[in-house]
Tab-separated table of C-alpha atoms and ligand atoms in Angstrom:
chain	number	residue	atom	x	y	z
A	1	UNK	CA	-10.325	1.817	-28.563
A	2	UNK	CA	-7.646	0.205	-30.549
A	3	UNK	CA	-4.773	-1.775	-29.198
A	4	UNK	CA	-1.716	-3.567	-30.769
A	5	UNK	CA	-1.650	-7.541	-30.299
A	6	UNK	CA	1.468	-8.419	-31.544
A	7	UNK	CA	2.111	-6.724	-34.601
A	8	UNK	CA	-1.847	-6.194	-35.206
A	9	UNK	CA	-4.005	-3.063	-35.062
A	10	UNK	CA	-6.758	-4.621	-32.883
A	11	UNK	CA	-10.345	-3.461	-31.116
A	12	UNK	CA	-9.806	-4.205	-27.209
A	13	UNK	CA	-12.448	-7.005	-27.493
A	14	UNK	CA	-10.711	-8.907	-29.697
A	15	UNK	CA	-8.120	-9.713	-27.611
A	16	UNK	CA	-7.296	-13.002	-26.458
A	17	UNK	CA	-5.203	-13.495	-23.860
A	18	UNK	CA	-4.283	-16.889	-21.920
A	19	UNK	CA	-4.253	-17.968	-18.541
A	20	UNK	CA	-1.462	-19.546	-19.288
A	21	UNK	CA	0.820	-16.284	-20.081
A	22	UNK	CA	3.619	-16.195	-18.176
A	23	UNK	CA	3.149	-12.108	-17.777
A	24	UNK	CA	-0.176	-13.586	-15.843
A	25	UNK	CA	1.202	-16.203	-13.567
A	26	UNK	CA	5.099	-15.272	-13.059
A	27	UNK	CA	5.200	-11.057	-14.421
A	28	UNK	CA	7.607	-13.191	-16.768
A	29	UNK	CA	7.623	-9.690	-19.377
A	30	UNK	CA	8.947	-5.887	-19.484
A	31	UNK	CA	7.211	-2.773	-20.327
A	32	UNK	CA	7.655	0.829	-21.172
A	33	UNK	CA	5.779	3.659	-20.695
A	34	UNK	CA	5.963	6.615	-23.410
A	35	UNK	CA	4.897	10.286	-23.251
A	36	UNK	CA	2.996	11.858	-26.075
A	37	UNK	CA	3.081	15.628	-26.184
A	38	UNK	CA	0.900	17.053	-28.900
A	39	UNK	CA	0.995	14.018	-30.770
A	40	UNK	CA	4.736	13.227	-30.341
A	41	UNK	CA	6.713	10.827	-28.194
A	42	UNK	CA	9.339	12.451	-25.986
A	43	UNK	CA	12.498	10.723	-26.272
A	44	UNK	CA	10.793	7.483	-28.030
A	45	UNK	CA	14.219	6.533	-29.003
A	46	UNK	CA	15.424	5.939	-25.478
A	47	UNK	CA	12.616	3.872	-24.392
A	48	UNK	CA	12.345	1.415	-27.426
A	49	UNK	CA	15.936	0.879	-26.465
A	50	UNK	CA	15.438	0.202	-22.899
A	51	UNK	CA	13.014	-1.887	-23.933
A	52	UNK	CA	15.021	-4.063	-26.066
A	53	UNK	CA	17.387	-3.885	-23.174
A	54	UNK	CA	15.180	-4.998	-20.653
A	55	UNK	CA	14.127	-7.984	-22.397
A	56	UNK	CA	17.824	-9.014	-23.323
A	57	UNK	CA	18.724	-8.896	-20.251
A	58	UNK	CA	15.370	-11.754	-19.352
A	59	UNK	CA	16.446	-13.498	-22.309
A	60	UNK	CA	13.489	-12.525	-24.156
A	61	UNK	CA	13.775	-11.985	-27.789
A	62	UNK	CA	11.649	-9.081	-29.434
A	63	UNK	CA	10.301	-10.700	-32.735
A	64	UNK	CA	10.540	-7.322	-34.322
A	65	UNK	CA	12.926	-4.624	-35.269
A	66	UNK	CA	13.529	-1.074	-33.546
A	67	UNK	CA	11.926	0.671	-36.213
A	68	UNK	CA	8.923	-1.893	-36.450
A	69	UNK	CA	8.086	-1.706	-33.006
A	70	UNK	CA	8.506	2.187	-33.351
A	71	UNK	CA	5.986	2.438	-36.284
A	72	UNK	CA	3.365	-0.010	-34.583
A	73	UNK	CA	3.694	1.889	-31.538
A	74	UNK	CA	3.322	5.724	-33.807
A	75	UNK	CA	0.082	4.256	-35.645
A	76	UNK	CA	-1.293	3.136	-32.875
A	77	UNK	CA	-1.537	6.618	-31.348
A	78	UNK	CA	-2.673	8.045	-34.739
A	79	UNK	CA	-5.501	5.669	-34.501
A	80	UNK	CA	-6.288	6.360	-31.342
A	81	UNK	CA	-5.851	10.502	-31.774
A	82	UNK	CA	-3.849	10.979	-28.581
A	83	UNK	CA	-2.803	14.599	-28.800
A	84	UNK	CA	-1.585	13.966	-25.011
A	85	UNK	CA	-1.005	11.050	-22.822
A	86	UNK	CA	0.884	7.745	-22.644
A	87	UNK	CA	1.376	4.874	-24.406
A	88	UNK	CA	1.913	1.724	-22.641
A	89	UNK	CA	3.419	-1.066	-24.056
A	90	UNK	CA	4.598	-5.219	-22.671
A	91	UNK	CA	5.665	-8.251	-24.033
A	92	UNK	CA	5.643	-11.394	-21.969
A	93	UNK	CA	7.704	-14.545	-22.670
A	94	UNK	CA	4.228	-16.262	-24.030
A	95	UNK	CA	2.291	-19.259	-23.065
A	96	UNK	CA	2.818	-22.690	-21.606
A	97	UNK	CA	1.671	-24.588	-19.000
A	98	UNK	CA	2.936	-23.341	-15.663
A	99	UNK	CA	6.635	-24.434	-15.223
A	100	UNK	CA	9.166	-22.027	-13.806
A	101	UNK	CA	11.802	-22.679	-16.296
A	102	UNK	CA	11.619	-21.369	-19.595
A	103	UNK	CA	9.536	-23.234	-21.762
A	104	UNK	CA	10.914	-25.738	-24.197
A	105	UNK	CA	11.035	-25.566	-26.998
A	106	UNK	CA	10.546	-21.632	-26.738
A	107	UNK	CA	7.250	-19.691	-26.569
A	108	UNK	CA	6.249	-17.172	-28.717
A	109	UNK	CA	6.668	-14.050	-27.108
A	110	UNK	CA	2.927	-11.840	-26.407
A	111	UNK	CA	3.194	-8.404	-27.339
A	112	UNK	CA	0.221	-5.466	-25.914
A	113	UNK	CA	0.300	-1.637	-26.304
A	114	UNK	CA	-2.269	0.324	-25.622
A	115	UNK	CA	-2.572	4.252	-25.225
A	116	UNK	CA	-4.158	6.448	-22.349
A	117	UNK	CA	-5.071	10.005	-22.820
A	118	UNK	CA	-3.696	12.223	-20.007
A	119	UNK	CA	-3.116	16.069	-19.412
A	120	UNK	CA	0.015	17.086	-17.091
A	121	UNK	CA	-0.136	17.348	-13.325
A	122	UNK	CA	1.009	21.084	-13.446
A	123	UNK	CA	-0.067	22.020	-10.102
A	124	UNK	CA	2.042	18.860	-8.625
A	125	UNK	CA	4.762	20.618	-10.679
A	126	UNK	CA	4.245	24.104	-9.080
A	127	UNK	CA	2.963	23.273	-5.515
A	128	UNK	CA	5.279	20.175	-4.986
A	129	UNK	CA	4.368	16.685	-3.079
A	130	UNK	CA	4.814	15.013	0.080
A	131	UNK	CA	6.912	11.801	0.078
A	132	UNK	CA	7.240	8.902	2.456
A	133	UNK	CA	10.143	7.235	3.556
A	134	UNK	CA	9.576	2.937	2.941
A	135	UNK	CA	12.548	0.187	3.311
A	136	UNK	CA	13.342	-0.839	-0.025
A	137	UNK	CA	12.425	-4.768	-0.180
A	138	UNK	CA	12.565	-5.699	-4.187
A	139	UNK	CA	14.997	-7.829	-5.931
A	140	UNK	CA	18.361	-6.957	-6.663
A	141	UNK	CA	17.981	-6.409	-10.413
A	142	UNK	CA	15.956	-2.849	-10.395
A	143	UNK	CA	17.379	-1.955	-13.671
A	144	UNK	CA	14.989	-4.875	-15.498
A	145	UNK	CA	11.777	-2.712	-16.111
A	146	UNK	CA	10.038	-6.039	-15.470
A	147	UNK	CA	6.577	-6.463	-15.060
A	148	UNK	CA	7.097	-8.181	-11.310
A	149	UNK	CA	5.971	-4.764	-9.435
A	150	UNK	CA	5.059	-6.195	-6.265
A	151	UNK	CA	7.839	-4.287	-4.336
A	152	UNK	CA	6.935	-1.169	-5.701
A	153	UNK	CA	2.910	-1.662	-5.609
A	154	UNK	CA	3.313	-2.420	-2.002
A	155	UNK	CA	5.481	1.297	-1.439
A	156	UNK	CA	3.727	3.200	-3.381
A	157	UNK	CA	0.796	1.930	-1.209
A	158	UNK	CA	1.756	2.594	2.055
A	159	UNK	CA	2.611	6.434	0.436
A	160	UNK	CA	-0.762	6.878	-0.199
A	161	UNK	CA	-1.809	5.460	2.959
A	162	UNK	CA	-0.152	8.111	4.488
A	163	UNK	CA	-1.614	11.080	2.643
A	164	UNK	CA	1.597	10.868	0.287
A	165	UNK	CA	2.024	11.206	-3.155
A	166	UNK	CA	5.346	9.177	-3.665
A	167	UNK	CA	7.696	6.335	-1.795
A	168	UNK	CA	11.522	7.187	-1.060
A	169	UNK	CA	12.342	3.656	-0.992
A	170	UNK	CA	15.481	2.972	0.739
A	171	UNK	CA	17.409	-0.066	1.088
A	172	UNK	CA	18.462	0.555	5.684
A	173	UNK	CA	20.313	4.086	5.026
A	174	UNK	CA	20.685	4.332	1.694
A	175	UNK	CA	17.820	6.175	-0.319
A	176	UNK	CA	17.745	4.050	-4.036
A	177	UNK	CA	14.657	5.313	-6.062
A	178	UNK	CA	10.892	6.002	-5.774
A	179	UNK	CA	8.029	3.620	-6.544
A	180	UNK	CA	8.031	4.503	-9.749
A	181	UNK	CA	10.140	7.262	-10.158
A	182	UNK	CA	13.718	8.670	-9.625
A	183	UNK	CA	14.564	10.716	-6.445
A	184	UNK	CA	17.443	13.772	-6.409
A	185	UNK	CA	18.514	16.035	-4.001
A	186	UNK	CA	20.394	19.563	-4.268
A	187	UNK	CA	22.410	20.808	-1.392
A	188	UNK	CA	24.924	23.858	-1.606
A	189	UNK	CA	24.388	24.462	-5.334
A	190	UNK	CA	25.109	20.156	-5.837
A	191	UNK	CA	23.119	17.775	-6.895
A	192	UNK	CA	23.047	14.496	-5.910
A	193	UNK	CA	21.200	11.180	-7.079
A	194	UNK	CA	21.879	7.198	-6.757
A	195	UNK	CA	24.057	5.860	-9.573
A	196	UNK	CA	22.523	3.743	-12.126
A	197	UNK	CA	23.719	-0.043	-11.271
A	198	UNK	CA	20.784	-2.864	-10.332
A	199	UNK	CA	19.546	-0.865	-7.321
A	200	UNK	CA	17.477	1.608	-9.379
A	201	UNK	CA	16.038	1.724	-13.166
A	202	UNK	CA	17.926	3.770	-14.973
A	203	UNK	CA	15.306	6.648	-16.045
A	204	UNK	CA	14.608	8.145	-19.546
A	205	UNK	CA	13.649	11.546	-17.500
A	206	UNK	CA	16.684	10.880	-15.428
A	207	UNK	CA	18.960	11.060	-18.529
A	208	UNK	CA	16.858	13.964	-19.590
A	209	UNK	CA	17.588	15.408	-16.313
A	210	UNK	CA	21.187	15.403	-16.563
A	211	UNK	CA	21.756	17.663	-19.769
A	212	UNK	CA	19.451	19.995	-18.316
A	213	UNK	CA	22.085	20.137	-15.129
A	214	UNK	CA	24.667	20.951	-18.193
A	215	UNK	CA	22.931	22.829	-19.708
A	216	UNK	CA	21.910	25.298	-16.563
A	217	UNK	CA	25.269	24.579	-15.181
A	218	UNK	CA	24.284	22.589	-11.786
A	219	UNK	CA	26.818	20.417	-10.193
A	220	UNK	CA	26.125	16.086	-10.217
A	221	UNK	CA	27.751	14.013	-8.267
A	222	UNK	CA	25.916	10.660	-8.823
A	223	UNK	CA	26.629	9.027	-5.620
A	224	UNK	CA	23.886	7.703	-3.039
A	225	UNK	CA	23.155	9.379	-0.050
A	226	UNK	CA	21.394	8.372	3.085
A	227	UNK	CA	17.726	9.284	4.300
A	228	UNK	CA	19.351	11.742	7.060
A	229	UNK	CA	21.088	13.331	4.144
A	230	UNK	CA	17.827	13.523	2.254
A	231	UNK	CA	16.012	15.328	4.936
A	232	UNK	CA	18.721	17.544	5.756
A	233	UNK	CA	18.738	18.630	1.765
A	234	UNK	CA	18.081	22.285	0.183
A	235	UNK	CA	15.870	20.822	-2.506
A	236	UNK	CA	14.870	17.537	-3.245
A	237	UNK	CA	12.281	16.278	-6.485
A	238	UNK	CA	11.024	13.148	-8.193
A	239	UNK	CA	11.469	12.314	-11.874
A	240	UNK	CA	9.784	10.227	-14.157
A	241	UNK	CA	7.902	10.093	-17.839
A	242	UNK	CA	4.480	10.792	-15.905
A	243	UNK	CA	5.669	12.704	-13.177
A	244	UNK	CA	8.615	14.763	-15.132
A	245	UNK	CA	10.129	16.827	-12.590
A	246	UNK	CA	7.488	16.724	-9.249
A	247	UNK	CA	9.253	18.379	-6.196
A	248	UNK	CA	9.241	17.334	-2.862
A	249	UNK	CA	8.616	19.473	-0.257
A	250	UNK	CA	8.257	17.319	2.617
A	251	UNK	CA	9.365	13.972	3.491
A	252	UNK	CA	7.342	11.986	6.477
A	253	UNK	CA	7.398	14.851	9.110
A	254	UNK	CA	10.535	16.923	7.938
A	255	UNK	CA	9.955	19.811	5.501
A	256	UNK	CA	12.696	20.674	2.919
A	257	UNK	CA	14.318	23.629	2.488
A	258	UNK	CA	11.463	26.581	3.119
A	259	UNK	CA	8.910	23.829	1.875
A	260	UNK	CA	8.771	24.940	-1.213
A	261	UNK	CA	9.801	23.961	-5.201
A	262	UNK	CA	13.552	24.891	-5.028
A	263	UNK	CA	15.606	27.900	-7.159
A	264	UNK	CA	17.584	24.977	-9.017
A	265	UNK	CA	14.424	22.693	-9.235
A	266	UNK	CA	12.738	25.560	-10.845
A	267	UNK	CA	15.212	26.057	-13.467
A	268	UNK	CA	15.411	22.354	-14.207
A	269	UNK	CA	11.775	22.289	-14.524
A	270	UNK	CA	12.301	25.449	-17.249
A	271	UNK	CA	14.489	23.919	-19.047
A	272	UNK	CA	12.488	20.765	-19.355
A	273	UNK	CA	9.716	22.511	-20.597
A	274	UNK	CA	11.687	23.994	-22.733
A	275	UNK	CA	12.386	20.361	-24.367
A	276	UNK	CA	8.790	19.250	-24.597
A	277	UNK	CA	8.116	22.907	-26.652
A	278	UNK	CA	11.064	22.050	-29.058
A	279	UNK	CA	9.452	18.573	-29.591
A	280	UNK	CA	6.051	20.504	-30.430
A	281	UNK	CA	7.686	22.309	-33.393
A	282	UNK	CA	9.697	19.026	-34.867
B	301	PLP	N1	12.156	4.028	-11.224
B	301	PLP	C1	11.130	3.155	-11.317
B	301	PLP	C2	11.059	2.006	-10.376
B	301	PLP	C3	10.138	3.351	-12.304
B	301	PLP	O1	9.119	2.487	-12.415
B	301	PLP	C4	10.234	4.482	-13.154
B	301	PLP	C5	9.243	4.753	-14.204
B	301	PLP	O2	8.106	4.464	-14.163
B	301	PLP	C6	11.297	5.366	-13.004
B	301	PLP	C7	12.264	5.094	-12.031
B	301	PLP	C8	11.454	6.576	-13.881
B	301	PLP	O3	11.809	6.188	-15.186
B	301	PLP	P1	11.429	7.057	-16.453
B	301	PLP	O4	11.995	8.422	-16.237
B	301	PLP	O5	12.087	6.340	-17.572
B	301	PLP	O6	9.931	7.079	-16.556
């Protein structure tokens, strides 16, 4: 397989990484995640600028433009033929010796993207998922798609643990966001999700996800609401690039609604379908 290294198209094996990176010894780096349908990336746009974002806000300079990084990141999955799956992609503040200030004089940032193949979990999207309620104990800058996961490794963990596919993290009442995903619930024809400040990352398939509520003409009110509330919803789903629209049909030992995909969850997941199909014929 071929990976970028930097800004070079590179065999895996030539890769040479230090033990020095300070992606290795402090997750000092941020990362994005892409979708490829068909050979496209869904709403690459959004991503490269979170990215940029992301490292801004860590102070880490990108040594390449928007449209560089785009092009590296497109031949990369024409090299690698990925019709559908992911590309992955981080960049780390670079290497010196260990020192929790940032190095001076400056480091040259590392950059590593690499592309997994990967079909779509369609019968998570028709059957729905069981979800796990776990206290919400990561910093207070969840916007940062920074490559410190511990907090959400350590959820996501316990979900499986428990037979589950996804954590509801929640920070004492207050539900925030999944492990690695976004979390929404729908109750008399309204639907309601956290707001995007530092408590949550602000999701590409979140911003997806509210056109679609335009478009079908559901209700938002992007205010946070509390794990009773969750429980007690009509609907509730998951969103992420991976996981697109997943719903959730039970949560620890309550079911929701009839314990079933929702009417309104349903559409939405129509209507984002009907998004990846119009990328297709681009
Ligand atoms: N929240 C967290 C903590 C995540 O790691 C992710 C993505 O992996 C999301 C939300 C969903 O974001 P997106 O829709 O951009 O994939």
């Amino acid at each position: 397989t071929t990976m970028l290294w930097n800004d070079r198209l590179v065999k895996k094996e030539e890769i040479k990484l230090s033990i020095e990176d300070r992606g290795y010894q402090f997750g000092d780096g941020v990362y994005e995640v892409i979708k490829v349908y068909n050979g496209s990336m869904f709403t690459v746009t959004e991503h490269i600028d979170r990215f940029y974002e992301s490292a801004e806000k860590i102070n880490i300079v990108i040594p390449y433009t928007k449209d560089v990084l785009h092009k590296m990141v497109y031949d990369l999955i024409e090299a690698n033929e990925i019709v559908n799956g992911y590309v992955y992609f981080q960049i780390t503040r670079g290497s010196s010796p260990r020192a929790h200030a940032f190095p001076q004089p400056t480091t040259e940032p590392v950059f590593i993207a690499y592309t997994m193949k990967g079909e779509r979990s369609i019968e998570n999207f028709e059957k729905g998922v069981k979800a796990k309620f776990v206290e919400d104990i990561r910093w207070l800058r969840c916007d940062i798609k920074s490559l410190n996961l511990l907090g959400n490794v350590l959820a996501k963990e316990a979900a499986q643990q428990a037979g589950c596919y996804e954590a509801i993290q929640h920070r004492g009442e207050i539900v925030t966001e999944g492990s690695s995903s976004n979390m929404y619930g729908i109750k008399d024809g309204v639907l309601y999700t956290h707001p995007t400040n530092n408590l949550i990352l602000h999701g590409i398939t979140r911003r997806v996800i509210m056109s679609l509520c335009e478009e079908i003409g559901l209700s938002v009110i992007e205010e946070a609401f509390t794990t009773e509330q969750a429980i007690d919803m009509d609907e509730f789903f998951m969103s992420s690039t991976s996981s697109e629209i997943t719903p959730i049909i039970q949560i620890d030992d309550s079911i929701i609604g009839n314990g079933k995909p929702g009417e309104w969850t349903r559409k939405l997941q129509a209507a984002f379908d009907a998004r990846v199909q119009q990328l297709g014929s681009l």
